[in-house]
Amino acid sequence: MKAFLIDRYGKQESGRIGNMPEPDLRDDDVLIQVRAASINPLDSKIKSGEFKLILPYRFPLILGNDVSGTVVRVGTRVSQFKPGDDVYARPDDDRIGTFAEFIAIKASSVALKPTNISMVEAASLPLVALTAWQVLVETAKLKKGQKVLIHAGSGGVGTIAIQLAKHLGAFVATTTSTSNISLVKALGADVVIDYKQQDFAAVLRDYDVVLSSLGSDVLHKSLQVLKPGGHLISVSGPPTPAFAAARGLAWPLRQVLRLLSYGIRRKAKQKNIEYSFVYMRADGAQLQAITALVEAGAIRPVVDQVFAFEDILQALAYSDSGRAKGKIVVQMP
């Protein structure tokens, strides 16, 4: 099968389209013929080797963390899916590889595709929608009437998180650039901070939750907008000792992560604010709940551009530019 793969880690490693064997099907897997896959900043981070201590992949490595497609075979222990089902998923992080003609994914990580959207739109959702769900529903336990600040509202996670937060009944503020103000307002943002014109920390006060996908400066500054008892949640790091323990990482690596997150954890504690790091995980049951929200019209995918599979290098370069509104999708032939 054709696949987009890398042979080594490195910022200069561009990757290539090559031939790989079809994946083996385990007893609890479904084999999916890929119709579309979307690009995430995570793909470039994996390619450059940022996660090699946490996720030691083998080479050649097929990249890709989001998929929509059609089930072609199921393992002997799978009863919830059958050949011909249209599905979507974020594969488990130790078995990525959606930039290919086929992928085998654990059935418990897969959900039926929403019936009211296309394969391209469905491919844009799993990773970012699960991230938003695991931050807002699972970690923050966001309640009706609470105030949440979602940074980078026009990005992949931001566009979905705004809609999910509004569905949960929250008051939503977001940060974005001037050109994206109308987009985030249309998604439901109550307050929009144009970061090119305004300092969010000077404008916002007494927020219950902040979702940050940006760098260290924004993360530390976000403490200023939270009320005592508030919750700062980052999906870009630094990881916490709790994350290291949950992943079962080796003791030396746990100590490294403890040191990396010490500054933000200490500052948060001084202000009586909780700091959490969320590294999203595959979850078919949560994705099925997201399917219901999409079919009810509470969440709509936001797709910026669609590229043909043979143009995947251009798609990755566009993702790295940071200019995309919502998601970039690669369509299989």
mmCIF file of C-alpha atoms in Angstrom:
data_model
loop_
_atom_site.group_PDB
_atom_site.id
_atom_site.type_symbol
_atom_site.label_atom_id
_atom_site.label_comp_id
_atom_site.label_asym_id
_atom_site.label_seq_id
_atom_site.Cartn_x
_atom_site.Cartn_y
_atom_site.Cartn_z
ATOM 1 C CA MET A 1 0.000 0.000 0.000
ATOM 2 C CA LYS A 2 1.065 3.608 -0.530
ATOM 3 C CA ALA A 3 1.970 5.522 2.629
ATOM 4 C CA PHE A 4 3.712 8.720 3.730
ATOM 5 C CA LEU A 5 6.598 7.815 6.015
ATOM 6 C CA ILE A 6 9.792 8.992 7.642
ATOM 7 C CA ASP A 7 13.048 7.035 7.970
ATOM 8 C CA ARG A 8 14.534 9.021 10.873
ATOM 9 C CA TYR A 9 13.781 11.878 13.264
ATOM 10 C CA GLY A 10 14.888 15.403 12.469
ATOM 11 C CA LYS A 11 13.645 18.892 11.664
ATOM 12 C CA GLN A 12 15.144 18.551 8.169
ATOM 13 C CA GLU A 13 13.525 15.135 7.579
ATOM 14 C CA SER A 14 10.863 15.884 4.959
ATOM 15 C CA GLY A 15 9.383 12.390 4.650
ATOM 16 C CA ARG A 16 8.428 10.512 1.503
ATOM 17 C CA ILE A 17 5.627 8.566 -0.136
ATOM 18 C CA GLY A 18 6.615 4.906 -0.390
ATOM 19 C CA ASN A 19 5.235 1.376 -0.401
ATOM 20 C CA MET A 20 4.569 -0.449 2.863
ATOM 21 C CA PRO A 21 2.934 -3.797 3.645
ATOM 22 C CA GLU A 22 -0.724 -3.717 4.655
ATOM 23 C CA PRO A 23 -1.031 -3.662 8.453
ATOM 24 C CA ASP A 24 -1.644 -6.876 10.389
ATOM 25 C CA LEU A 25 -5.127 -7.233 11.857
ATOM 26 C CA ARG A 26 -5.286 -8.136 15.550
ATOM 27 C CA ASP A 27 -8.287 -9.896 17.085
ATOM 28 C CA ASP A 28 -9.667 -6.637 18.548
ATOM 29 C CA ASP A 29 -8.898 -4.464 15.481
ATOM 30 C CA VAL A 30 -10.801 -3.097 12.520
ATOM 31 C CA LEU A 31 -9.009 -2.650 9.194
ATOM 32 C CA ILE A 32 -9.995 0.670 7.643
ATOM 33 C CA GLN A 33 -9.587 1.758 4.037
ATOM 34 C CA VAL A 34 -8.548 5.380 4.480
ATOM 35 C CA ARG A 35 -10.677 7.962 2.643
ATOM 36 C CA ALA A 36 -9.222 11.067 4.298
ATOM 37 C CA ALA A 37 -6.761 12.000 7.026
ATOM 38 C CA SER A 38 -6.125 15.360 8.637
ATOM 39 C CA ILE A 39 -2.910 17.064 9.625
ATOM 40 C CA ASN A 40 -2.123 18.160 13.172
ATOM 41 C CA PRO A 41 0.841 20.061 14.668
ATOM 42 C CA LEU A 42 1.522 16.750 16.452
ATOM 43 C CA ASP A 43 2.668 15.236 13.130
ATOM 44 C CA SER A 44 5.554 17.715 12.816
ATOM 45 C CA LYS A 45 6.458 17.266 16.485
ATOM 46 C CA ILE A 46 6.646 13.491 16.061
ATOM 47 C CA LYS A 47 8.656 13.916 12.833
ATOM 48 C CA SER A 48 11.210 16.180 14.525
ATOM 49 C CA GLY A 49 11.620 13.729 17.434
ATOM 50 C CA GLU A 50 10.006 15.797 20.202
ATOM 51 C CA PHE A 51 8.180 12.738 21.571
ATOM 52 C CA LYS A 52 10.858 10.079 21.062
ATOM 53 C CA LEU A 53 11.419 9.615 24.812
ATOM 54 C CA ILE A 54 7.713 9.151 25.477
ATOM 55 C CA LEU A 55 6.771 7.331 22.251
ATOM 56 C CA PRO A 56 9.683 5.246 20.910
ATOM 57 C CA TYR A 57 8.490 4.488 17.353
ATOM 58 C CA ARG A 58 10.163 2.119 14.904
ATOM 59 C CA PHE A 59 11.278 3.170 11.417
ATOM 60 C CA PRO A 60 10.152 3.478 8.744
ATOM 61 C CA LEU A 61 7.276 5.235 10.511
ATOM 62 C CA ILE A 62 3.977 6.066 8.813
ATOM 63 C CA LEU A 63 2.736 9.422 10.123
ATOM 64 C CA GLY A 64 -0.879 10.531 10.663
ATOM 65 C CA ASN A 65 -3.156 10.803 13.715
ATOM 66 C CA ASP A 66 -6.687 11.284 12.278
ATOM 67 C CA VAL A 67 -8.699 9.161 9.889
ATOM 68 C CA SER A 68 -12.061 8.655 8.246
ATOM 69 C CA GLY A 69 -12.765 5.668 6.066
ATOM 70 C CA THR A 70 -14.603 2.413 5.505
ATOM 71 C CA VAL A 71 -14.194 -0.823 7.440
ATOM 72 C CA VAL A 72 -12.953 -3.619 5.164
ATOM 73 C CA ARG A 73 -12.246 -6.352 7.756
ATOM 74 C CA VAL A 74 -12.764 -6.913 11.462
ATOM 75 C CA GLY A 75 -10.878 -9.021 14.008
ATOM 76 C CA THR A 76 -12.390 -12.165 15.521
ATOM 77 C CA ARG A 77 -13.310 -10.390 18.791
ATOM 78 C CA VAL A 78 -14.996 -7.383 17.148
ATOM 79 C CA SER A 79 -18.811 -7.308 17.109
ATOM 80 C CA GLN A 80 -19.647 -3.577 17.067
ATOM 81 C CA PHE A 81 -18.399 -2.940 13.483
ATOM 82 C CA LYS A 82 -18.767 -4.753 10.196
ATOM 83 C CA PRO A 83 -17.280 -4.412 6.701
ATOM 84 C CA GLY A 84 -18.872 -1.459 4.899
ATOM 85 C CA ASP A 85 -19.277 0.724 8.006
ATOM 86 C CA ASP A 86 -18.138 4.329 7.558
ATOM 87 C CA VAL A 87 -16.052 5.237 10.604
ATOM 88 C CA TYR A 88 -13.595 7.775 11.979
ATOM 89 C CA ALA A 89 -10.921 7.612 14.657
ATOM 90 C CA ARG A 90 -7.790 8.880 16.297
ATOM 91 C CA PRO A 91 -5.625 5.733 16.476
ATOM 92 C CA ASP A 92 -3.866 4.867 19.735
ATOM 93 C CA ASP A 93 -0.669 6.901 19.957
ATOM 94 C CA ASP A 94 1.598 3.838 19.770
ATOM 95 C CA ARG A 95 -0.100 2.725 16.510
ATOM 96 C CA ILE A 96 -0.369 5.893 14.412
ATOM 97 C CA GLY A 97 -0.202 5.816 10.605
ATOM 98 C CA THR A 98 -3.289 7.307 8.962
ATOM 99 C CA PHE A 99 -1.320 8.750 6.002
ATOM 100 C CA ALA A 100 -1.744 5.447 4.174
ATOM 101 C CA GLU A 101 -4.253 3.503 2.110
ATOM 102 C CA PHE A 102 -5.106 1.215 5.050
ATOM 103 C CA ILE A 103 -4.747 1.271 8.827
ATOM 104 C CA ALA A 104 -5.611 -1.248 11.546
ATOM 105 C CA ILE A 105 -7.039 0.392 14.677
ATOM 106 C CA LYS A 106 -8.291 -1.059 17.952
ATOM 107 C CA ALA A 107 -12.092 -1.253 17.696
ATOM 108 C CA SER A 108 -12.503 0.491 21.072
ATOM 109 C CA SER A 109 -10.846 3.598 19.569
ATOM 110 C CA VAL A 110 -13.209 3.805 16.571
ATOM 111 C CA ALA A 111 -16.692 5.350 16.165
ATOM 112 C CA LEU A 112 -19.270 5.455 13.408
ATOM 113 C CA LYS A 113 -18.857 8.561 11.247
ATOM 114 C CA PRO A 114 -21.518 11.273 11.697
ATOM 115 C CA THR A 115 -24.070 10.768 8.925
ATOM 116 C CA ASN A 116 -24.498 14.481 8.157
ATOM 117 C CA ILE A 117 -20.889 15.301 7.214
ATOM 118 C CA SER A 118 -18.473 14.188 4.491
ATOM 119 C CA MET A 119 -15.455 11.908 4.874
ATOM 120 C CA VAL A 120 -13.210 14.981 4.543
ATOM 121 C CA GLU A 121 -15.032 16.799 7.348
ATOM 122 C CA ALA A 122 -15.058 13.662 9.524
ATOM 123 C CA ALA A 123 -11.292 13.245 9.139
ATOM 124 C CA SER A 124 -10.800 16.742 10.560
ATOM 125 C CA LEU A 125 -12.433 15.929 13.884
ATOM 126 C CA PRO A 126 -11.139 13.026 16.002
ATOM 127 C CA LEU A 127 -7.909 14.372 17.528
ATOM 128 C CA VAL A 128 -9.104 17.949 18.096
ATOM 129 C CA ALA A 129 -12.608 16.984 19.229
ATOM 130 C CA LEU A 130 -11.257 14.400 21.684
ATOM 131 C CA THR A 131 -8.753 16.974 22.945
ATOM 132 C CA ALA A 132 -11.545 19.507 23.539
ATOM 133 C CA TRP A 133 -13.700 16.843 25.234
ATOM 134 C CA GLN A 134 -10.913 15.570 27.491
ATOM 135 C CA VAL A 135 -9.981 19.130 28.514
ATOM 136 C CA LEU A 136 -13.437 20.656 29.011
ATOM 137 C CA VAL A 137 -15.659 17.716 29.992
ATOM 138 C CA GLU A 138 -13.267 15.259 31.614
ATOM 139 C CA THR A 139 -10.558 17.451 33.204
ATOM 140 C CA ALA A 140 -12.207 20.857 33.794
ATOM 141 C CA LYS A 141 -15.716 19.417 34.328
ATOM 142 C CA LEU A 142 -16.968 22.669 32.783
ATOM 143 C CA LYS A 143 -20.408 23.672 34.045
ATOM 144 C CA LYS A 144 -23.180 25.915 32.760
ATOM 145 C CA GLY A 145 -22.489 29.575 33.576
ATOM 146 C CA GLN A 146 -18.753 29.161 34.091
ATOM 147 C CA LYS A 147 -16.271 31.330 32.192
ATOM 148 C CA VAL A 148 -13.642 29.737 29.973
ATOM 149 C CA LEU A 149 -10.806 31.290 27.956
ATOM 150 C CA ILE A 150 -9.805 29.275 24.893
ATOM 151 C CA HIS A 151 -6.535 30.415 23.361
ATOM 152 C CA ALA A 152 -5.990 30.221 19.580
ATOM 153 C CA GLY A 153 -9.703 30.055 18.846
ATOM 154 C CA SER A 154 -9.293 29.746 15.070
ATOM 155 C CA GLY A 155 -6.975 26.721 15.292
ATOM 156 C CA GLY A 156 -7.913 23.056 15.088
ATOM 157 C CA VAL A 157 -8.564 22.536 18.803
ATOM 158 C CA GLY A 158 -9.902 26.069 19.329
ATOM 159 C CA THR A 159 -12.653 25.920 16.692
ATOM 160 C CA ILE A 160 -14.099 22.762 18.264
ATOM 161 C CA ALA A 161 -13.490 23.762 21.895
ATOM 162 C CA ILE A 162 -15.443 27.024 21.440
ATOM 163 C CA GLN A 163 -18.444 25.104 20.119
ATOM 164 C CA LEU A 164 -18.258 22.420 22.821
ATOM 165 C CA ALA A 165 -17.940 25.021 25.600
ATOM 166 C CA LYS A 166 -20.998 26.874 24.282
ATOM 167 C CA HIS A 167 -22.926 23.577 24.121
ATOM 168 C CA LEU A 168 -22.013 23.029 27.796
ATOM 169 C CA GLY A 169 -23.477 26.458 28.628
ATOM 170 C CA ALA A 170 -20.234 28.305 29.370
ATOM 171 C CA PHE A 171 -19.344 31.946 28.707
ATOM 172 C CA VAL A 172 -16.495 31.779 26.184
ATOM 173 C CA ALA A 173 -13.616 34.155 25.553
ATOM 174 C CA THR A 174 -10.994 33.434 22.922
ATOM 175 C CA THR A 175 -7.832 34.897 21.427
ATOM 176 C CA THR A 176 -7.221 35.130 17.692
ATOM 177 C CA SER A 177 -5.794 37.413 15.009
ATOM 178 C CA THR A 178 -7.735 40.238 13.356
ATOM 179 C CA SER A 179 -8.579 38.262 10.227
ATOM 180 C CA ASN A 180 -10.239 35.447 12.203
ATOM 181 C CA ILE A 181 -12.518 37.477 14.484
ATOM 182 C CA SER A 182 -15.658 36.847 12.425
ATOM 183 C CA LEU A 183 -14.957 33.097 12.316
ATOM 184 C CA VAL A 184 -14.659 32.652 16.086
ATOM 185 C CA LYS A 185 -17.716 34.849 16.697
ATOM 186 C CA ALA A 186 -19.697 32.670 14.279
ATOM 187 C CA LEU A 187 -18.593 29.611 16.271
ATOM 188 C CA GLY A 188 -20.059 31.157 19.433
ATOM 189 C CA ALA A 189 -17.310 33.122 21.204
ATOM 190 C CA ASP A 190 -18.793 35.756 23.545
ATOM 191 C CA VAL A 191 -15.600 37.823 23.901
ATOM 192 C CA VAL A 192 -12.867 37.941 21.264
ATOM 193 C CA ILE A 193 -9.389 39.262 22.046
ATOM 194 C CA ASP A 194 -7.409 40.305 18.985
ATOM 195 C CA TYR A 195 -3.940 39.418 20.232
ATOM 196 C CA LYS A 196 -2.358 41.797 17.711
ATOM 197 C CA GLN A 197 -4.214 44.731 19.279
ATOM 198 C CA GLN A 198 -4.952 43.697 22.887
ATOM 199 C CA ASP A 199 -3.309 41.975 25.842
ATOM 200 C CA PHE A 200 -5.745 39.289 27.037
ATOM 201 C CA ALA A 201 -4.327 39.427 30.577
ATOM 202 C CA ALA A 202 -5.174 43.133 30.831
ATOM 203 C CA VAL A 203 -8.778 42.626 29.680
ATOM 204 C CA LEU A 204 -10.043 39.358 31.185
ATOM 205 C CA ARG A 205 -10.649 38.589 34.868
ATOM 206 C CA ASP A 206 -12.175 35.933 37.138
ATOM 207 C CA TYR A 207 -12.236 33.042 34.679
ATOM 208 C CA ASP A 208 -12.867 29.490 35.856
ATOM 209 C CA VAL A 209 -10.923 27.646 33.164
ATOM 210 C CA VAL A 210 -8.203 28.435 30.608
ATOM 211 C CA LEU A 211 -7.365 26.070 27.745
ATOM 212 C CA SER A 212 -3.897 26.842 26.361
ATOM 213 C CA SER A 213 -2.313 25.307 23.286
ATOM 214 C CA LEU A 214 0.374 27.993 23.029
ATOM 215 C CA GLY A 215 3.850 28.571 24.470
ATOM 216 C CA SER A 216 5.264 29.267 27.913
ATOM 217 C CA ASP A 217 4.692 33.052 27.910
ATOM 218 C CA VAL A 218 0.956 32.712 27.262
ATOM 219 C CA LEU A 219 0.705 29.860 29.763
ATOM 220 C CA HIS A 220 2.243 31.864 32.628
ATOM 221 C CA LYS A 221 0.280 35.003 31.724
ATOM 222 C CA SER A 222 -2.961 32.993 31.754
ATOM 223 C CA LEU A 223 -2.675 32.639 35.530
ATOM 224 C CA GLN A 224 -3.592 36.352 35.766
ATOM 225 C CA VAL A 225 -7.081 35.845 34.301
ATOM 226 C CA LEU A 226 -8.073 32.916 36.517
ATOM 227 C CA LYS A 227 -9.922 33.282 39.793
ATOM 228 C CA PRO A 228 -8.680 31.454 42.930
ATOM 229 C CA GLY A 229 -9.787 27.832 42.575
ATOM 230 C CA GLY A 230 -9.578 28.128 38.789
ATOM 231 C CA HIS A 231 -8.045 25.571 36.448
ATOM 232 C CA LEU A 232 -5.258 26.143 33.893
ATOM 233 C CA ILE A 233 -5.075 23.309 31.355
ATOM 234 C CA SER A 234 -2.369 23.034 28.706
ATOM 235 C CA VAL A 235 -2.292 20.678 25.739
ATOM 236 C CA SER A 236 1.183 21.820 24.671
ATOM 237 C CA GLY A 237 3.055 21.324 27.944
ATOM 238 C CA PRO A 238 4.998 21.251 30.066
ATOM 239 C CA PRO A 239 3.877 17.752 31.140
ATOM 240 C CA THR A 240 3.300 17.103 34.844
ATOM 241 C CA PRO A 241 4.455 14.326 37.201
ATOM 242 C CA ALA A 242 0.852 13.039 37.145
ATOM 243 C CA PHE A 243 1.054 12.649 33.356
ATOM 244 C CA ALA A 244 4.418 10.855 33.672
ATOM 245 C CA ALA A 245 3.001 8.454 36.257
ATOM 246 C CA ALA A 246 -0.118 7.761 34.185
ATOM 247 C CA ARG A 247 2.074 6.923 31.160
ATOM 248 C CA GLY A 248 4.237 4.612 33.259
ATOM 249 C CA LEU A 249 7.400 6.477 32.241
ATOM 250 C CA ALA A 250 10.778 5.523 33.671
ATOM 251 C CA TRP A 251 11.876 7.215 36.909
ATOM 252 C CA PRO A 252 14.601 9.425 35.306
ATOM 253 C CA LEU A 253 12.136 10.730 32.728
ATOM 254 C CA ARG A 254 9.586 11.429 35.478
ATOM 255 C CA GLN A 255 12.164 13.605 37.220
ATOM 256 C CA VAL A 256 12.857 15.526 33.995
ATOM 257 C CA LEU A 257 9.130 16.268 33.551
ATOM 258 C CA ARG A 258 8.854 17.228 37.227
ATOM 259 C CA LEU A 259 11.583 19.839 36.691
ATOM 260 C CA LEU A 260 10.145 21.098 33.386
ATOM 261 C CA SER A 261 6.737 21.782 34.953
ATOM 262 C CA TYR A 262 7.981 22.943 38.365
ATOM 263 C CA GLY A 263 7.789 26.677 37.547
ATOM 264 C CA ILE A 264 4.208 26.756 36.319
ATOM 265 C CA ARG A 265 3.009 24.339 39.030
ATOM 266 C CA ARG A 266 4.599 26.478 41.756
ATOM 267 C CA LYS A 267 3.138 29.736 40.400
ATOM 268 C CA ALA A 268 -0.299 28.137 40.037
ATOM 269 C CA LYS A 269 -0.215 26.771 43.588
ATOM 270 C CA GLN A 270 0.697 30.223 44.968
ATOM 271 C CA LYS A 271 -2.488 31.590 43.375
ATOM 272 C CA ASN A 272 -4.634 28.613 44.451
ATOM 273 C CA ILE A 273 -4.998 27.541 40.816
ATOM 274 C CA GLU A 274 -4.818 23.967 39.548
ATOM 275 C CA TYR A 275 -2.475 23.239 36.615
ATOM 276 C CA SER A 276 -3.050 20.192 34.403
ATOM 277 C CA PHE A 277 -1.425 18.877 31.250
ATOM 278 C CA VAL A 278 -3.653 16.894 28.878
ATOM 279 C CA TYR A 279 -2.165 14.628 26.209
ATOM 280 C CA MET A 280 -5.257 13.372 24.465
ATOM 281 C CA ARG A 281 -5.869 9.660 24.104
ATOM 282 C CA ALA A 282 -7.909 7.599 21.670
ATOM 283 C CA ASP A 283 -11.432 6.856 22.957
ATOM 284 C CA GLY A 284 -14.197 5.459 20.750
ATOM 285 C CA ALA A 285 -16.937 5.975 23.354
ATOM 286 C CA GLN A 286 -16.124 9.690 23.684
ATOM 287 C CA LEU A 287 -15.940 9.961 19.892
ATOM 288 C CA GLN A 288 -19.419 8.412 19.662
ATOM 289 C CA ALA A 289 -20.691 11.138 22.024
ATOM 290 C CA ILE A 290 -19.062 13.697 19.717
ATOM 291 C CA THR A 291 -20.819 12.047 16.733
ATOM 292 C CA ALA A 292 -24.149 12.714 18.461
ATOM 293 C CA LEU A 293 -23.245 16.404 18.931
ATOM 294 C CA VAL A 294 -22.230 16.736 15.269
ATOM 295 C CA GLU A 295 -25.462 15.087 14.100
ATOM 296 C CA ALA A 296 -27.463 17.393 16.409
ATOM 297 C CA GLY A 297 -25.745 20.461 14.905
ATOM 298 C CA ALA A 298 -23.993 21.476 18.138
ATOM 299 C CA ILE A 299 -20.539 21.022 16.574
ATOM 300 C CA ARG A 300 -19.552 21.623 12.964
ATOM 301 C CA PRO A 301 -16.148 20.811 11.482
ATOM 302 C CA VAL A 302 -13.991 23.689 10.250
ATOM 303 C CA VAL A 303 -11.837 22.695 7.267
ATOM 304 C CA ASP A 304 -9.411 25.218 5.806
ATOM 305 C CA GLN A 305 -7.934 23.356 2.820
ATOM 306 C CA VAL A 306 -8.058 19.903 1.248
ATOM 307 C CA PHE A 307 -4.963 18.447 -0.429
ATOM 308 C CA ALA A 308 -4.536 15.357 -2.595
ATOM 309 C CA PHE A 309 -2.415 12.620 -1.012
ATOM 310 C CA GLU A 310 0.395 13.168 -3.523
ATOM 311 C CA ASP A 311 0.589 16.810 -2.328
ATOM 312 C CA ILE A 312 1.000 15.871 1.339
ATOM 313 C CA LEU A 313 4.356 17.681 1.637
ATOM 314 C CA GLN A 314 2.602 20.939 0.685
ATOM 315 C CA ALA A 315 -0.124 20.186 3.223
ATOM 316 C CA LEU A 316 2.439 19.646 5.997
ATOM 317 C CA ALA A 317 4.253 22.862 5.045
ATOM 318 C CA TYR A 318 0.964 24.774 5.193
ATOM 319 C CA SER A 319 0.280 23.310 8.632
ATOM 320 C CA ASP A 320 3.746 24.373 9.821
ATOM 321 C CA SER A 321 3.036 27.942 8.644
ATOM 322 C CA GLY A 322 0.436 28.272 11.424
ATOM 323 C CA ARG A 323 -1.983 30.113 9.115
ATOM 324 C CA ALA A 324 -4.698 27.473 8.868
ATOM 325 C CA LYS A 325 -8.210 28.192 10.124
ATOM 326 C CA GLY A 326 -9.467 24.938 11.558
ATOM 327 C CA LYS A 327 -8.010 21.847 9.919
ATOM 328 C CA ILE A 328 -6.063 20.758 6.838
ATOM 329 C CA VAL A 329 -7.237 17.489 5.295
ATOM 330 C CA VAL A 330 -5.491 15.076 2.943
ATOM 331 C CA GLN A 331 -7.794 13.075 0.669
ATOM 332 C CA MET A 332 -6.857 9.595 -0.501
ATOM 333 C CA PRO A 333 -7.387 8.737 -4.195
#
